[in-house]
mmCIF file of C-alpha atoms in Angstrom:
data_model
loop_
_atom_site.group_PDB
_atom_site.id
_atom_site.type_symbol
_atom_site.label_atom_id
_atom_site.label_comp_id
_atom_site.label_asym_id
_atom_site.label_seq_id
_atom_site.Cartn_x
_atom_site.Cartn_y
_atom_site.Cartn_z
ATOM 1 C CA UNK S 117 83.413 95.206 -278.939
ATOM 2 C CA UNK S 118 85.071 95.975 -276.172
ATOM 3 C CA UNK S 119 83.728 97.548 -272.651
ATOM 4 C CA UNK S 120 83.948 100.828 -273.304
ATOM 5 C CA UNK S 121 81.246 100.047 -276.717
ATOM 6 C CA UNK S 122 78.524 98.925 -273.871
ATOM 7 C CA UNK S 123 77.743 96.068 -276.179
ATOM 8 C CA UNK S 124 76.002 93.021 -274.661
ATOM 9 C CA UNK S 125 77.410 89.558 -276.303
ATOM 10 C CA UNK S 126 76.384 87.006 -273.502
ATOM 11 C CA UNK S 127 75.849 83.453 -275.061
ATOM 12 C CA UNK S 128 76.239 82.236 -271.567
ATOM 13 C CA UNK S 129 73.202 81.746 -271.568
ATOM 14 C CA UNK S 130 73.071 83.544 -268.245
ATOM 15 C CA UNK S 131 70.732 86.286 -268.211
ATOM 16 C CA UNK S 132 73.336 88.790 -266.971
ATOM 17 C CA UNK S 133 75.453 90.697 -269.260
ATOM 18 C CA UNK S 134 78.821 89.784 -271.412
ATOM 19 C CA UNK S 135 80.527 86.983 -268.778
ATOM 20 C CA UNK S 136 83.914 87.133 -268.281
ATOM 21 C CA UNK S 137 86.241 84.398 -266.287
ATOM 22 C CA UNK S 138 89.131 85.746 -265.498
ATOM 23 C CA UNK S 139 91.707 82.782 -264.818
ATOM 24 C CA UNK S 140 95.832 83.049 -264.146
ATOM 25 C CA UNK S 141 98.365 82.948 -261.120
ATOM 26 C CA UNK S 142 97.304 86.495 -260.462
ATOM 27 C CA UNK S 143 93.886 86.449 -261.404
ATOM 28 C CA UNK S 144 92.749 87.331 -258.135
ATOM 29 C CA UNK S 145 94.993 89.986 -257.847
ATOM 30 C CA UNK S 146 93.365 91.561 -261.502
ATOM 31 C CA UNK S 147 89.903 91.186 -260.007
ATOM 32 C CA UNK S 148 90.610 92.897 -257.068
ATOM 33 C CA UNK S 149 91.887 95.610 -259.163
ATOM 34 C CA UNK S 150 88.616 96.176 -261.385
ATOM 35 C CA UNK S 151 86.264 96.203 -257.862
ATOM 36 C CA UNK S 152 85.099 100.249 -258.494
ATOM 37 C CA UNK S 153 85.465 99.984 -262.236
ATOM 38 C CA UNK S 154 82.276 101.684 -264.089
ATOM 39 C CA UNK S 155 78.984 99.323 -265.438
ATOM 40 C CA UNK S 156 81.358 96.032 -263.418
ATOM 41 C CA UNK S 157 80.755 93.833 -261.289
ATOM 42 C CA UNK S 158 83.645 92.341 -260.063
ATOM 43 C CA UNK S 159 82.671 88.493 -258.439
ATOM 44 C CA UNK S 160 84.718 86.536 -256.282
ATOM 45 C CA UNK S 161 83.430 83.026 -256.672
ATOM 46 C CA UNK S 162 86.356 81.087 -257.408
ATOM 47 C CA UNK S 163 85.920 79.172 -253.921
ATOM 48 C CA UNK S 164 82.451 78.759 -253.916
ATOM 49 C CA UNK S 165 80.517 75.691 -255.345
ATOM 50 C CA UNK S 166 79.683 76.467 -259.171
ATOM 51 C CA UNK S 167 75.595 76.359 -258.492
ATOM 52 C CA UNK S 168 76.124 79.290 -256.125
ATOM 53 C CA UNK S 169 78.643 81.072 -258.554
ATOM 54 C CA UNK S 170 76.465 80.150 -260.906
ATOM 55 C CA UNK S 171 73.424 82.271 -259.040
ATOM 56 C CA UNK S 172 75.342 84.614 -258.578
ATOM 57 C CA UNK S 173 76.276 85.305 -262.279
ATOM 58 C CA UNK S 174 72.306 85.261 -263.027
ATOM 59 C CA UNK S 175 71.519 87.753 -260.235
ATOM 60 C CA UNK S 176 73.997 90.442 -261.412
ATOM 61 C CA UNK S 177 72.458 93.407 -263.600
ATOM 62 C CA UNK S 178 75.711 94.723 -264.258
ATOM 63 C CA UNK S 179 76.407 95.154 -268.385
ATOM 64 C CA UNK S 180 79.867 93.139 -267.407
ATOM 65 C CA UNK S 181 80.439 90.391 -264.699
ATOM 66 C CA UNK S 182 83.914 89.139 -264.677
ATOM 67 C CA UNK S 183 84.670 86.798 -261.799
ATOM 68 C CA UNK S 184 87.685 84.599 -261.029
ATOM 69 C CA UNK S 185 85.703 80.795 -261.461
ATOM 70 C CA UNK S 186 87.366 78.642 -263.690
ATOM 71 C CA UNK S 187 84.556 76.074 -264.193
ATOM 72 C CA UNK S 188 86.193 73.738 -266.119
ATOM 73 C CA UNK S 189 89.210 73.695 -263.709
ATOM 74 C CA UNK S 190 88.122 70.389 -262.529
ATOM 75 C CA UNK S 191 88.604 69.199 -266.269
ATOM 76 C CA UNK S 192 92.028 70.825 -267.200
ATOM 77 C CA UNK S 193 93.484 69.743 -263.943
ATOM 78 C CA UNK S 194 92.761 65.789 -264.968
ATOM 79 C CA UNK S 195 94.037 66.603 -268.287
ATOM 80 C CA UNK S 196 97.192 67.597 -267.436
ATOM 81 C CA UNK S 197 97.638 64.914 -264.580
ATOM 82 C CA UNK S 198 96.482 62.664 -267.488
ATOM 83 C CA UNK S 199 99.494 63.505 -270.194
ATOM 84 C CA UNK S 200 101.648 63.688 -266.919
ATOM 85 C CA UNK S 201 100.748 60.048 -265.885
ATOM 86 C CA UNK S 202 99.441 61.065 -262.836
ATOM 87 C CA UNK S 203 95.569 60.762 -263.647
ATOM 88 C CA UNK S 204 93.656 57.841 -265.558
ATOM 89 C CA UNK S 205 91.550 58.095 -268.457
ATOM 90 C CA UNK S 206 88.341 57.159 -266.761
ATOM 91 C CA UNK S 207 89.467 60.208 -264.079
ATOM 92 C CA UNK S 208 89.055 62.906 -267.078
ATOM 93 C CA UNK S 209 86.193 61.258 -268.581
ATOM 94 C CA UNK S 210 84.353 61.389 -264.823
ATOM 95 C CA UNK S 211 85.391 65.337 -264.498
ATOM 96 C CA UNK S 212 84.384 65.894 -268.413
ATOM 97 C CA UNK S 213 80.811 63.729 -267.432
ATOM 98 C CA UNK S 214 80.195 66.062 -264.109
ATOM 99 C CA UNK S 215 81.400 69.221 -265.977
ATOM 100 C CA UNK S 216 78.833 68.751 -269.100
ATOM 101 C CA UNK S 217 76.061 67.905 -266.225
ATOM 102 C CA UNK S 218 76.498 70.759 -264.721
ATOM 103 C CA UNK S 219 75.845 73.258 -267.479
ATOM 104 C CA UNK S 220 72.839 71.108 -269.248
ATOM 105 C CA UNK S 221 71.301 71.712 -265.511
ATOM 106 C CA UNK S 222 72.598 75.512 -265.315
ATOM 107 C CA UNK S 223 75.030 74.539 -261.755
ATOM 108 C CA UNK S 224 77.407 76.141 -264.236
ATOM 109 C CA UNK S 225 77.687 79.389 -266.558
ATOM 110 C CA UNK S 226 80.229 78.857 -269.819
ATOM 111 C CA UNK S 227 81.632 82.380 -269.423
ATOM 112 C CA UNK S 228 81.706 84.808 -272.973
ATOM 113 C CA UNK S 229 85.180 84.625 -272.638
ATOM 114 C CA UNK S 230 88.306 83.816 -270.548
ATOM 115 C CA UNK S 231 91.024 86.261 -269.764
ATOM 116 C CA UNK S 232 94.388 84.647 -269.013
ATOM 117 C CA UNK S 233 96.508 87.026 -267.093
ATOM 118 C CA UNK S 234 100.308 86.593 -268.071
ATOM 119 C CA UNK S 235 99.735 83.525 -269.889
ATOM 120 C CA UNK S 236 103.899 83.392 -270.801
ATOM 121 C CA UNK S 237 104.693 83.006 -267.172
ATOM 122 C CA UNK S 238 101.676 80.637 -266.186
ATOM 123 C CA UNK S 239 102.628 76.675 -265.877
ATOM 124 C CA UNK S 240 103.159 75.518 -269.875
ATOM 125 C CA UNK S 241 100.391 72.560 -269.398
ATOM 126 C CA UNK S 242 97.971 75.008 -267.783
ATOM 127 C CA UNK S 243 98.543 77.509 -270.738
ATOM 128 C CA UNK S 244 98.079 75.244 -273.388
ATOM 129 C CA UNK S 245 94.822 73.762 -271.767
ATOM 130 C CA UNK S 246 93.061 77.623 -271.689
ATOM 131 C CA UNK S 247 95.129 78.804 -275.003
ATOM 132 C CA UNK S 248 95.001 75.290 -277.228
ATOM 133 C CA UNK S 249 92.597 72.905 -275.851
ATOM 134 C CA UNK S 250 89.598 75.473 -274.984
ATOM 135 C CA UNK S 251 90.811 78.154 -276.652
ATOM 136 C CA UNK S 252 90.851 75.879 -280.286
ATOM 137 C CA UNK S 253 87.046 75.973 -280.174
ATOM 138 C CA UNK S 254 86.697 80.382 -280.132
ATOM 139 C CA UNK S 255 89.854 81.678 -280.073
ATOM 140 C CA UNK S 256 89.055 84.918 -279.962
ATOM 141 C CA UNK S 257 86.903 84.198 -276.899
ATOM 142 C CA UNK S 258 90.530 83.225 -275.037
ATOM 143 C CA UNK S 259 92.640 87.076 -274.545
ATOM 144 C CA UNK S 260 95.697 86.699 -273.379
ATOM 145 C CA UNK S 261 96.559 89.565 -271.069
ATOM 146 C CA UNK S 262 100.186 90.432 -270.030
ATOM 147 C CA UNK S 263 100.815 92.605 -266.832
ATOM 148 C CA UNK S 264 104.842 91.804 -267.437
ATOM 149 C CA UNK S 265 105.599 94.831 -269.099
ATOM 150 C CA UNK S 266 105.289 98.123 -267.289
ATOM 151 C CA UNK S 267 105.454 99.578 -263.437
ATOM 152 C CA UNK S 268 103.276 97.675 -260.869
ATOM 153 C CA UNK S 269 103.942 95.084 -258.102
ATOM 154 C CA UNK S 270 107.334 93.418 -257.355
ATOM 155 C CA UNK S 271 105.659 90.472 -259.124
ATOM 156 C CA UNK S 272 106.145 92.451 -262.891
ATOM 157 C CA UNK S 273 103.703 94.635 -264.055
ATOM 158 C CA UNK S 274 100.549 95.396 -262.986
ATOM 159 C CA UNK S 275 97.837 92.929 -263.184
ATOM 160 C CA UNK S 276 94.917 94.780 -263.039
ATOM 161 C CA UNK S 277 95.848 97.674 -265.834
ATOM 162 C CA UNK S 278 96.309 94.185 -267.830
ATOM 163 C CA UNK S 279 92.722 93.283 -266.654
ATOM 164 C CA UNK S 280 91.183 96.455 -268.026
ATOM 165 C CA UNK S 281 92.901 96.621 -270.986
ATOM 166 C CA UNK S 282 91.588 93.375 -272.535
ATOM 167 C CA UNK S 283 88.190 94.578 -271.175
ATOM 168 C CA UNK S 284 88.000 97.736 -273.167
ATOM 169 C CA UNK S 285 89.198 95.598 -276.447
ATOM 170 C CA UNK S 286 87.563 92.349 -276.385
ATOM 171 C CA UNK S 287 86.675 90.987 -279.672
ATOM 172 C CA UNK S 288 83.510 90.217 -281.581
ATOM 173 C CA UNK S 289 83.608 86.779 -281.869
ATOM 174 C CA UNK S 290 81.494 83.663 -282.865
ATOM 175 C CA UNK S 291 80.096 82.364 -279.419
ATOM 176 C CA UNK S 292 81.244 78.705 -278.254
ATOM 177 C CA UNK S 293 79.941 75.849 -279.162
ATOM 178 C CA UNK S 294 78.129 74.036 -277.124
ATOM 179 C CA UNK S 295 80.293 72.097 -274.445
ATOM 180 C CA UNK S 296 79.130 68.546 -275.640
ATOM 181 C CA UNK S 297 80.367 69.434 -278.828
ATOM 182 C CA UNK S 298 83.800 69.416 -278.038
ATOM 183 C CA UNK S 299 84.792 68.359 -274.065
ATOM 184 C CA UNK S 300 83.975 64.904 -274.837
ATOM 185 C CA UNK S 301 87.031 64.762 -277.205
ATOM 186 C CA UNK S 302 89.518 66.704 -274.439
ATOM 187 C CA UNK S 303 91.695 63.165 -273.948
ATOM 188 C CA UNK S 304 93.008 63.726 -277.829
ATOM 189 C CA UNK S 305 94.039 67.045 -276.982
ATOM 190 C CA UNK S 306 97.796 66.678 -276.755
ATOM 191 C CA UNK S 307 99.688 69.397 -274.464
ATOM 192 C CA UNK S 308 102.297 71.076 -276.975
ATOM 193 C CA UNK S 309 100.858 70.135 -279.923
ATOM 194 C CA UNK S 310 97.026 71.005 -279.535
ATOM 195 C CA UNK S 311 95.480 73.848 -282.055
ATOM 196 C CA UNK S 312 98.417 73.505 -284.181
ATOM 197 C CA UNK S 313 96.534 71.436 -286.709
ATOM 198 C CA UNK S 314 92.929 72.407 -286.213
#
């Protein structure tokens, strides 16, 4: 299913093509990469409110959009301050409450899938909220990427060859249920122990 099929799989719900968040330490480095690469367009909208992202997700015409906008950022980061006693309940329930509001009013696009670039050297609670607690729900809509092996920056590897790789093999997949399904239930998500019983 991957890019090089020119398949269109978008239950985004967006209008564009087959959505693709793109999320890591070095995510923005990967993006970068992919700026000239054939029926892409590569969107830096990581920084910008999710309603403009969101916009300009829709206005693309590209077969692929992958941008570097974890929308449910917001929600993992309260999760993991939350199992690290740093965050209440009632502080992940408020994130999970603003995150489900904005995609039932379309401020926010549920990408077709996530990306994680080098997921073995991202922070363990950050890599078991996009591998176990989101990825539990479509796995195969969570690819795991690794630029570690190989020639490429000082960093290890080369992030953007890691990029385009999981690009040209991305997997058919059910799409995701819908968010108020499942995010409602993130605070019984336990770090280290989450999709090992589902």
């Amino acid at each position: 299913m991957g890019i090089d099929e020119w398949t269109f799989d978008s239950f985004s719900g967006s209008g564009a093509g087959t959505v693709v968040a793109v999320v890591g330490e070095r995510a923005d480095e990967a993006l970068t990469a992919i700026e000239r690469m054939p029926g892409v367009e590569a969107l830096a909208i990581g920084d910008l409110d999710p309603a403009v992202g969101a916009g300009r997700v829709r206005a693309s015409a590209a077969p692929w959009v992958v941008h570097d906008a974890d929308l449910l950022a917001h929600v993992a980061a309260s999760w993991i301050e939350l199992f690290d006693e740093r965050a209440t309940l009632g502080a992940l329930e408020a994130e999970v409450d603003d995150a489900l509001d904005r995609f039932a009013t379309g401020r926010a696009i549920m990408p077709d899938y996530y990306i994680v670039i080098d997921p073995d050297r991202t922070a363990t609670r950050w890599r078991h909220g996009w591998c176990g607690a989101l990825g539990r729900h479509a796995p195969r809509r969570i690819v795991p990427a690794s630029a570690t092996s190989g020639a490429g920056s000082a960093a290890g590897g080369d992030p953007g060859q890691a990029l385009r790789r999981a690009l040209r093999s991305l997997p058919a997949s059910r799409p995701w249920p819908d968010p108020d399904a499942w995010l409602p239930d993130l605070p019984f998500a336990i770090p280290d122990r989450v999709g090992l019983r589902d």
